[in-house]
PDB file of C-alpha atoms in Angstrom:
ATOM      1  CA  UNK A   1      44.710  29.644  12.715  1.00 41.00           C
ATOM      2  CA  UNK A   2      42.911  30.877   9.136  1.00 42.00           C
ATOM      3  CA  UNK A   3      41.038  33.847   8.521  1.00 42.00           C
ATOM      4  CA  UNK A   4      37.663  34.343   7.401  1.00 43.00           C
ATOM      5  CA  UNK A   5      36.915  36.717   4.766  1.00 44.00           C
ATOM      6  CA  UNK A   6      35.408  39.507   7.899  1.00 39.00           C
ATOM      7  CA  UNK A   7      38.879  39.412   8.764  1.00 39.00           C
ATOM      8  CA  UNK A   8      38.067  37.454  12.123  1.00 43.00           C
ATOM      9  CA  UNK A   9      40.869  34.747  13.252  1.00 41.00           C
ATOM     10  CA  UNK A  10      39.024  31.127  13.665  1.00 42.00           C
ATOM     11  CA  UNK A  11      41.126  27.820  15.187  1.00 47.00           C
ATOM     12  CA  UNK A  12      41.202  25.382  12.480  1.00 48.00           C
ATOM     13  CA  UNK A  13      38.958  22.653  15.090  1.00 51.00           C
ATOM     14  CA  UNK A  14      35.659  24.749  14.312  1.00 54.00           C
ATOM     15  CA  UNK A  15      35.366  22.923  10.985  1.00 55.00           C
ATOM     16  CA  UNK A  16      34.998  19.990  13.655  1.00 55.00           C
ATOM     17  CA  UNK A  17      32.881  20.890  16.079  1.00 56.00           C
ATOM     18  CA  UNK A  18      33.187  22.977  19.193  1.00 59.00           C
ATOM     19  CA  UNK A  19      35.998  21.955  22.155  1.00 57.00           C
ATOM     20  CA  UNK A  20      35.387  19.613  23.643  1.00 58.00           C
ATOM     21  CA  UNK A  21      32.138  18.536  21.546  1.00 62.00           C
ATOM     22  CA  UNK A  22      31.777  15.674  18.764  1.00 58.00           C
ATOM     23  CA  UNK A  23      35.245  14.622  19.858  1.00 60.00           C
ATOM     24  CA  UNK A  24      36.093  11.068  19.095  1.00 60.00           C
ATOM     25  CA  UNK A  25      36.145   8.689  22.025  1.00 58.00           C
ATOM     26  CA  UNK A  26      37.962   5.582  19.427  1.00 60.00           C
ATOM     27  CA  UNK A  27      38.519   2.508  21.627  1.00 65.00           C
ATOM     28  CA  UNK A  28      40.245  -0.182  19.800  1.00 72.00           C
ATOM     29  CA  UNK A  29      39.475  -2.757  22.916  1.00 77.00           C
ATOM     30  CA  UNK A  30      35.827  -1.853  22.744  1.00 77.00           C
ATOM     31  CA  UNK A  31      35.852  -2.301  18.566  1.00 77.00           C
ATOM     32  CA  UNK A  32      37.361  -5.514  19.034  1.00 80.00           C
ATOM     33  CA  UNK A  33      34.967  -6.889  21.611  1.00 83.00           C
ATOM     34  CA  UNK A  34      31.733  -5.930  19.530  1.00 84.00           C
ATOM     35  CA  UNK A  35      33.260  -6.506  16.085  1.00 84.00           C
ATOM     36  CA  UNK A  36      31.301  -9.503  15.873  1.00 86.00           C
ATOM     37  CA  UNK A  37      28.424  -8.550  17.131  1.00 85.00           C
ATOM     38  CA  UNK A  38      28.039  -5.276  14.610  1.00 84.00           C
ATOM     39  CA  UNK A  39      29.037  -8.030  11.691  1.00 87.00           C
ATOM     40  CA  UNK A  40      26.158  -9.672  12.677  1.00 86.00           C
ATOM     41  CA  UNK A  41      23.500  -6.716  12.606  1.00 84.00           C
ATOM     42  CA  UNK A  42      25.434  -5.429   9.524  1.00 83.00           C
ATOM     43  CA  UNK A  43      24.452  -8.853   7.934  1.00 87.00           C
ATOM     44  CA  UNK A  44      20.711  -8.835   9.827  1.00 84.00           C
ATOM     45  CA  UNK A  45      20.346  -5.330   7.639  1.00 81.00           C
ATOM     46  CA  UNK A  46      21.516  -6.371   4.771  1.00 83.00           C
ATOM     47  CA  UNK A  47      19.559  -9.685   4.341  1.00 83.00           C
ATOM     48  CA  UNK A  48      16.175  -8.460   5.453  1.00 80.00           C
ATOM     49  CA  UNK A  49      15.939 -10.219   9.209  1.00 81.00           C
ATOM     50  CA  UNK A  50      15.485  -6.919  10.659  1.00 79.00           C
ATOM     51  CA  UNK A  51      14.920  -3.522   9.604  1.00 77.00           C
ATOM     52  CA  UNK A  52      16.154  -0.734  10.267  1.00 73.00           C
ATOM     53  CA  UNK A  53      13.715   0.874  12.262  1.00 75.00           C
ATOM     54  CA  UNK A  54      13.209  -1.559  14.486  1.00 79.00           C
ATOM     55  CA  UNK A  55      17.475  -1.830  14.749  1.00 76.00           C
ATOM     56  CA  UNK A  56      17.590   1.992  15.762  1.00 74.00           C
ATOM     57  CA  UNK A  57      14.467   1.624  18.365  1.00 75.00           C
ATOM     58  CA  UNK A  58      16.142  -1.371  19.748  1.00 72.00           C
ATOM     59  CA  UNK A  59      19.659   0.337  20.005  1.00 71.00           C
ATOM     60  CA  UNK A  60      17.890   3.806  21.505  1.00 68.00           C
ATOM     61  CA  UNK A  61      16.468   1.783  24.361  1.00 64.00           C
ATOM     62  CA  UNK A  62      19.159   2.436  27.200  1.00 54.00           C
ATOM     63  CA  UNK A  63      22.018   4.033  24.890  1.00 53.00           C
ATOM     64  CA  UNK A  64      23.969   4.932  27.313  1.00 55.00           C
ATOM     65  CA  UNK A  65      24.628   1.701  28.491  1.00 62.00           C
ATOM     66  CA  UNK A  66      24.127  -0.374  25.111  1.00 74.00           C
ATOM     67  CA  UNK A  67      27.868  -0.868  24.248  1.00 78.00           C
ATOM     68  CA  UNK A  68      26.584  -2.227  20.440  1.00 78.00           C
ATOM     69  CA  UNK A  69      24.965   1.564  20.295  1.00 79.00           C
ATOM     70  CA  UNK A  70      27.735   3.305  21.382  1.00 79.00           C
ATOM     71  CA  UNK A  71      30.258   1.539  19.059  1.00 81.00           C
ATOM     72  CA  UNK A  72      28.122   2.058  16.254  1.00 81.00           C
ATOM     73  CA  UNK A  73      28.325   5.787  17.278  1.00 79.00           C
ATOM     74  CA  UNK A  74      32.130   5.940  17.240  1.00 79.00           C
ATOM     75  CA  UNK A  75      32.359   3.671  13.590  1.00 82.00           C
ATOM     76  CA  UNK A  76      30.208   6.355  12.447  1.00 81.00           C
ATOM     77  CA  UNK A  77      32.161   9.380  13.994  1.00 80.00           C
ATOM     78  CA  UNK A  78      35.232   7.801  12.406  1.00 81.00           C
ATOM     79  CA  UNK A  79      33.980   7.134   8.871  1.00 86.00           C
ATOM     80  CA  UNK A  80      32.152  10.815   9.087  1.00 85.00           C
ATOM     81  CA  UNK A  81      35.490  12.369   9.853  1.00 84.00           C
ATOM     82  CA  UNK A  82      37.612  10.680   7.585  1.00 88.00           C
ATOM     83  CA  UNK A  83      35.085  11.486   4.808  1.00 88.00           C
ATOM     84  CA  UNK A  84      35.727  15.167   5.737  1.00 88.00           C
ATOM     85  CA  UNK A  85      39.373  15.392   5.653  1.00 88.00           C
ATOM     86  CA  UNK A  86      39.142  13.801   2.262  1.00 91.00           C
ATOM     87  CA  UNK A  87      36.858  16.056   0.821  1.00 90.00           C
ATOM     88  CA  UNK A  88      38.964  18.869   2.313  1.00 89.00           C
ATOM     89  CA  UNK A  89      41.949  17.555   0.352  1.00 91.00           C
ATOM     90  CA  UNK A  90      40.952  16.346  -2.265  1.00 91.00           C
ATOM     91  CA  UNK A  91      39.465  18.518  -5.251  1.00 92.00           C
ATOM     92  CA  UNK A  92      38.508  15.854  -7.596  1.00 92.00           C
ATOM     93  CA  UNK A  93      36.261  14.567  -4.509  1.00 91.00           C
ATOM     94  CA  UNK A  94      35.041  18.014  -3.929  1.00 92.00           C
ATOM     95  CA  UNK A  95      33.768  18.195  -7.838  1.00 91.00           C
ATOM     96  CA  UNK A  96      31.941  15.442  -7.845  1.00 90.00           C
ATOM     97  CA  UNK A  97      30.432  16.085  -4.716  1.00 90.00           C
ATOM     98  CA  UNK A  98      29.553  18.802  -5.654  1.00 91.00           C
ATOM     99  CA  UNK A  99      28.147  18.124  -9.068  1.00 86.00           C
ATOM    100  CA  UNK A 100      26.025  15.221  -7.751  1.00 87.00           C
ATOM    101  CA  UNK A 101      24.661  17.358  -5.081  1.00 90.00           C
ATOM    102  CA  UNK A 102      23.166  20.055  -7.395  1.00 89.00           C
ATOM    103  CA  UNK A 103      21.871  17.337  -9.560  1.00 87.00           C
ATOM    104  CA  UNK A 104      19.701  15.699  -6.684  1.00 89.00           C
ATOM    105  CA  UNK A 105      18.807  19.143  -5.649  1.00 91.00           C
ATOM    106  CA  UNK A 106      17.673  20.019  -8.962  1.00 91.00           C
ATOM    107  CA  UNK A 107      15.587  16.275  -9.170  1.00 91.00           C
ATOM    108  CA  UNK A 108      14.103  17.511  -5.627  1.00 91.00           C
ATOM    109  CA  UNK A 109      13.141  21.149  -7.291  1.00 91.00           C
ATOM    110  CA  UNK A 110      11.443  19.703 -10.481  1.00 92.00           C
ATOM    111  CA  UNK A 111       9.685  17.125  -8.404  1.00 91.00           C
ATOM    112  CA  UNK A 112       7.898  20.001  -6.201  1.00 89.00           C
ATOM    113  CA  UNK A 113       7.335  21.592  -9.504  1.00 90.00           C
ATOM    114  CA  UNK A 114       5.631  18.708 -10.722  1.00 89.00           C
ATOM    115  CA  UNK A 115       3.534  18.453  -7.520  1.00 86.00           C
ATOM    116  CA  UNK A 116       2.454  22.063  -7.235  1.00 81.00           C
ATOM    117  CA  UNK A 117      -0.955  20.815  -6.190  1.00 78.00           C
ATOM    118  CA  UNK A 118      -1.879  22.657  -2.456  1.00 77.00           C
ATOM    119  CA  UNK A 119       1.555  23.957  -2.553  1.00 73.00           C
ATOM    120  CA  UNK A 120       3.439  20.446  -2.609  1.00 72.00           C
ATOM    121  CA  UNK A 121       2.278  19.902   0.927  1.00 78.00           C
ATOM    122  CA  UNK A 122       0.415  16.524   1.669  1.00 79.00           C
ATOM    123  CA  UNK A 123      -2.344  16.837   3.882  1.00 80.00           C
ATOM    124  CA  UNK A 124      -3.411  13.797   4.480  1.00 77.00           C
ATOM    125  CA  UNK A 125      -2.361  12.153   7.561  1.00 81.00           C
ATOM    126  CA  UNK A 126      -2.903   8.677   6.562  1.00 84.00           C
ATOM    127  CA  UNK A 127       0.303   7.503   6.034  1.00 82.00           C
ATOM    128  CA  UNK A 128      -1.071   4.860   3.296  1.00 85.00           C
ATOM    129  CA  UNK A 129      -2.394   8.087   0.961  1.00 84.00           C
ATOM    130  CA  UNK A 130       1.039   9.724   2.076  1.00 85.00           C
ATOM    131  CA  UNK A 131       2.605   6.969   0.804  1.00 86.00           C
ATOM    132  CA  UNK A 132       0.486   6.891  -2.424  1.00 88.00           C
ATOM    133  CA  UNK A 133       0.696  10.691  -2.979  1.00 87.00           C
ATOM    134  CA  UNK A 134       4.623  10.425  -2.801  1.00 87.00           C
ATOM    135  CA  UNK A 135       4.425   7.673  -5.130  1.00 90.00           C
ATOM    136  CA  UNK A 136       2.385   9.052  -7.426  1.00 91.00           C
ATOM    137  CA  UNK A 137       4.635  12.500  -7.250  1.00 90.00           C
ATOM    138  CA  UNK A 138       7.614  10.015  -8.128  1.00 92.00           C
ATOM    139  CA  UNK A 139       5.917   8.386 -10.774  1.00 93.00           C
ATOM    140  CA  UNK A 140       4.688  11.731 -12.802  1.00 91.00           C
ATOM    141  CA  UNK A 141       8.322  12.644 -12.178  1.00 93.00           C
ATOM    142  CA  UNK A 142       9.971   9.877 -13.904  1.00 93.00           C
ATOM    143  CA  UNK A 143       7.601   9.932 -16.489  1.00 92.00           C
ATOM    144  CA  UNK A 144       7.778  13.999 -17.452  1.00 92.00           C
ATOM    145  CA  UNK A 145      11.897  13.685 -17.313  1.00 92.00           C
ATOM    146  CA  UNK A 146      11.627  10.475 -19.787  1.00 92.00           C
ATOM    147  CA  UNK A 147       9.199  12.842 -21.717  1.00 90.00           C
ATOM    148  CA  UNK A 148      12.017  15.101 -21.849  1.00 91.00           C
ATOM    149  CA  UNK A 149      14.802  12.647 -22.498  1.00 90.00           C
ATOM    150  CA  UNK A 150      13.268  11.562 -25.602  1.00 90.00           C
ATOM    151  CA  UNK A 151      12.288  15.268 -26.846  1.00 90.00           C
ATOM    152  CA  UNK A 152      16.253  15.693 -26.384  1.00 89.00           C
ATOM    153  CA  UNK A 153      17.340  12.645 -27.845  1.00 89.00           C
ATOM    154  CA  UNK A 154      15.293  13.094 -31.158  1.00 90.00           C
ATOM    155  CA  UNK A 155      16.510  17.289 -31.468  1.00 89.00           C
ATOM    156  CA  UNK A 156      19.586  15.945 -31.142  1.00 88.00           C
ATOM    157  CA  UNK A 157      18.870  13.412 -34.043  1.00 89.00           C
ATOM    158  CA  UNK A 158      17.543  15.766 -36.183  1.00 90.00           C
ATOM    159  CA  UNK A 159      20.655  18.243 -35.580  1.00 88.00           C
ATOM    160  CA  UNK A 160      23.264  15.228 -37.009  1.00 88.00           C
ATOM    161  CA  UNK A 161      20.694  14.733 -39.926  1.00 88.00           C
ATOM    162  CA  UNK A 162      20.969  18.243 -40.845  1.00 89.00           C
ATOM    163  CA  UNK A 163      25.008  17.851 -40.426  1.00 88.00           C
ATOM    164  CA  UNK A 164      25.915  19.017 -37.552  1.00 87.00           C
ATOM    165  CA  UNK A 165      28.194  17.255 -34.819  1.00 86.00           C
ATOM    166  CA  UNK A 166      26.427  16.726 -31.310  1.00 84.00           C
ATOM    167  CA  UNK A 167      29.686  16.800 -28.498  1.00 85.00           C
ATOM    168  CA  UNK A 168      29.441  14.371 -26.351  1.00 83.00           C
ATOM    169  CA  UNK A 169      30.541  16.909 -23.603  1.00 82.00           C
ATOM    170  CA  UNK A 170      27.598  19.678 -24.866  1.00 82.00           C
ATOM    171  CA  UNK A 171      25.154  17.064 -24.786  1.00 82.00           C
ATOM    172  CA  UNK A 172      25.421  15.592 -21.150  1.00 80.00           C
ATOM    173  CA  UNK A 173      24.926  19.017 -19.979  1.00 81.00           C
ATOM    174  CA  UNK A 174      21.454  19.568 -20.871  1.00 86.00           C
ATOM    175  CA  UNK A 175      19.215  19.068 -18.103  1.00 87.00           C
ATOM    176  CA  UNK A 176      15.801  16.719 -18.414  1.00 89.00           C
ATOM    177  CA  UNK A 177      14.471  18.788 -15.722  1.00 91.00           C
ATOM    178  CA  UNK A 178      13.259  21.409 -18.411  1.00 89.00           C
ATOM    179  CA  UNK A 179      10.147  22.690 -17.181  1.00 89.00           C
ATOM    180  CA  UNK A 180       9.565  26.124 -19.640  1.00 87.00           C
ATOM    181  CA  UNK A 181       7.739  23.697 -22.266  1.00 85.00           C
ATOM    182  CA  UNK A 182       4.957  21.868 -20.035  1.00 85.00           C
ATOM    183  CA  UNK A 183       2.019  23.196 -19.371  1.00 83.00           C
ATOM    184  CA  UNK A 184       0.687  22.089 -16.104  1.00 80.00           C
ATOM    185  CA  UNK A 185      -2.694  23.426 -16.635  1.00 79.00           C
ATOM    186  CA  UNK A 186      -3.605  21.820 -19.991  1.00 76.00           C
ATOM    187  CA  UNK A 187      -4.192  23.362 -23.147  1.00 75.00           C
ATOM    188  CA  UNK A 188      -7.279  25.308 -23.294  1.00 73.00           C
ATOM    189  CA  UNK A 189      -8.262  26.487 -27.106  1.00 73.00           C
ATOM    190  CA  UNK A 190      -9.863  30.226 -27.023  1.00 74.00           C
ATOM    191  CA  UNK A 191     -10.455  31.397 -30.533  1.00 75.00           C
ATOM    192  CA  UNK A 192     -14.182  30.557 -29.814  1.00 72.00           C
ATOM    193  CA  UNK A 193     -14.565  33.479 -27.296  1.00 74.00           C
ATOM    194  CA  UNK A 194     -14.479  36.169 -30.283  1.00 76.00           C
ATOM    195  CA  UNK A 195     -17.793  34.249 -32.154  1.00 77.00           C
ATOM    196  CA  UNK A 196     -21.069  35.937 -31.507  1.00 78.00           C
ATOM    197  CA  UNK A 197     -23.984  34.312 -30.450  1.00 74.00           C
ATOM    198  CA  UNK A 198     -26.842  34.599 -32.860  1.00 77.00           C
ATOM    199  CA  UNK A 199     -29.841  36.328 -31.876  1.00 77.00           C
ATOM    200  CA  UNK A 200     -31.865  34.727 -29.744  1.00 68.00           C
ATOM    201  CA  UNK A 201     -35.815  34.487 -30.423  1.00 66.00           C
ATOM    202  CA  UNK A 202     -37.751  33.717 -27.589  1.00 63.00           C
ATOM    203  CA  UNK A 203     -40.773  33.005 -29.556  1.00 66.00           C
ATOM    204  CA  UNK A 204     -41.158  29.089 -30.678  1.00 64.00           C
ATOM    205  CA  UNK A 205     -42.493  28.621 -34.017  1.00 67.00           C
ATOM    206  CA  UNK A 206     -45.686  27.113 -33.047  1.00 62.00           C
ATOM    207  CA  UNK A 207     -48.852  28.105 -33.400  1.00 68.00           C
ATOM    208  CA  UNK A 208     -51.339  27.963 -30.234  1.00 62.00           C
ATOM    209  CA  UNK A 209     -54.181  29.498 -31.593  1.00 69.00           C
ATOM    210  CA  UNK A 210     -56.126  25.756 -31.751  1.00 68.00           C
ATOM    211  CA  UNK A 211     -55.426  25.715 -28.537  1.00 63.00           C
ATOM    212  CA  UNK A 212     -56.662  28.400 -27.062  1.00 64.00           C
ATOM    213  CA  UNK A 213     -60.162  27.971 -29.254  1.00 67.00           C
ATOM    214  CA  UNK A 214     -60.399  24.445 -27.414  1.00 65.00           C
ATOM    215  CA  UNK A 215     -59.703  25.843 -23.736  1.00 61.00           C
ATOM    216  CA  UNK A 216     -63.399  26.807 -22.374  1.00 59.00           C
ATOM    217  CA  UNK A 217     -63.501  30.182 -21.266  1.00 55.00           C
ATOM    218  CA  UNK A 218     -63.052  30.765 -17.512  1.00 50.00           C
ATOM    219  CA  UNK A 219     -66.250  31.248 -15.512  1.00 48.00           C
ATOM    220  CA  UNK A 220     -64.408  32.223 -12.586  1.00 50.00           C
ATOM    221  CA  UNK A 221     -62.670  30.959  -9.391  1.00 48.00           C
ATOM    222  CA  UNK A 222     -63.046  27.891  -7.677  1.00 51.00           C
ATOM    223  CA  UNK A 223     -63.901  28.057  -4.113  1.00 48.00           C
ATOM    224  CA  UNK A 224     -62.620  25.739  -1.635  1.00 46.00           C
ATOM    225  CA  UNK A 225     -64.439  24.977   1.275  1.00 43.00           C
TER     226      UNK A 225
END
């Protein structure tokens, strides 16, 4: 038994799943059998003679009876649970996991910044524009954070010119997912807004008295039958 920090006592087995849930049904006999058989979808994958869409729709048709599907489930549950109890013992594991998980969470976060358009939502339900708007958000991304790179890279130039010593350590912690320096909107100049407008004269310079001495005088009104 541990305790929580609310003082409550918890069995150890929750980190695992509830009784008699996610419990691991590992049959050697039945590993055996279809070793071949998952070798040879492994290698299907892997070489491009099926994808793996069309391997998981495949596999989902009659699960529960598809003994290739249901050893793929208990590889999985195996490999899942051994990941756990190592990252439960061992801290080195747990740093790194860590530290690579905040850096793909902070990618995700400065892509959605990028894309702020209609909130980051695509609204399109073709998936070929889905496609292209995801690829375009992933190309604008790359190219901002190699904007950044090289910002960093040349600061960090100029710093050793000047004579100071760039750590290695300092260094590859600064982020290229700085955002405070972009300006998504552009740069829009506005010292013109405090000019005055000179006075505007509606009168042209052009003098229509000829005219008016040609134009024969008006008699009256023209009646239309």
């Amino acid at each position: 038994m541990e305790k929580q920090a609310v003082g409550e006592l918890v069995p150890r087995s929750s980190l695992f799943g509830e009784s008699g849930r996610n419990v691991i049904d590992f049959d050697f006999d039945l590993i055996e059998f279809q070793f071949r058989r998952l070798m040879r979808v492994a290698i299907s994958v892997r070489e491009g003679a099926i994808s793996s869409t069309l391997l998981l729709r495949r596999l989902r048709a009659g699960s529960r009876k598809n003994a290739t599907c249901t050893t793929f489930r208990e590889v999985g549950r195996v490999i899942r649970t051994v990941q756990l109890l190592r990252y439960l013992f061992d801290a080195p594991l747990r740093r790194r996991v860590t530290a690579a998980t905040n850096k793909v969470e902070a990618l995700n976060g400065f892509s959605q910044w990028i894309g702020f358009g209609q909130g980051g939502v695509i609204t399109d339900n073709d998936p070929v524009e889905q496609e292209k708007t995801a690829k375009f958000n992933a190309l604008l991304t790359n190219a901002v954070i190699f904007h950044n790179a090289l910002d960093i890279a040349e600061i960090a130039r100029q710093l050793q010119e000047e004579g100071q010593v760039i750590d290695p350590e300092d260094l590859a912690h600064i982020s290229p997912y700085l955002t405070e320096h972009i300006k998504r909107f552009g740069e829009y100049s506005t010292h013109e807004l405090g000019i005055q407008p000179e006075a505007y004269d509606s009168k042209p310079n052009v003098e229509f008295t000829q005219l008016r001495e040609q134009e024969p005088a008006a008699s009256g009104f023209d009646t239309v039958a």
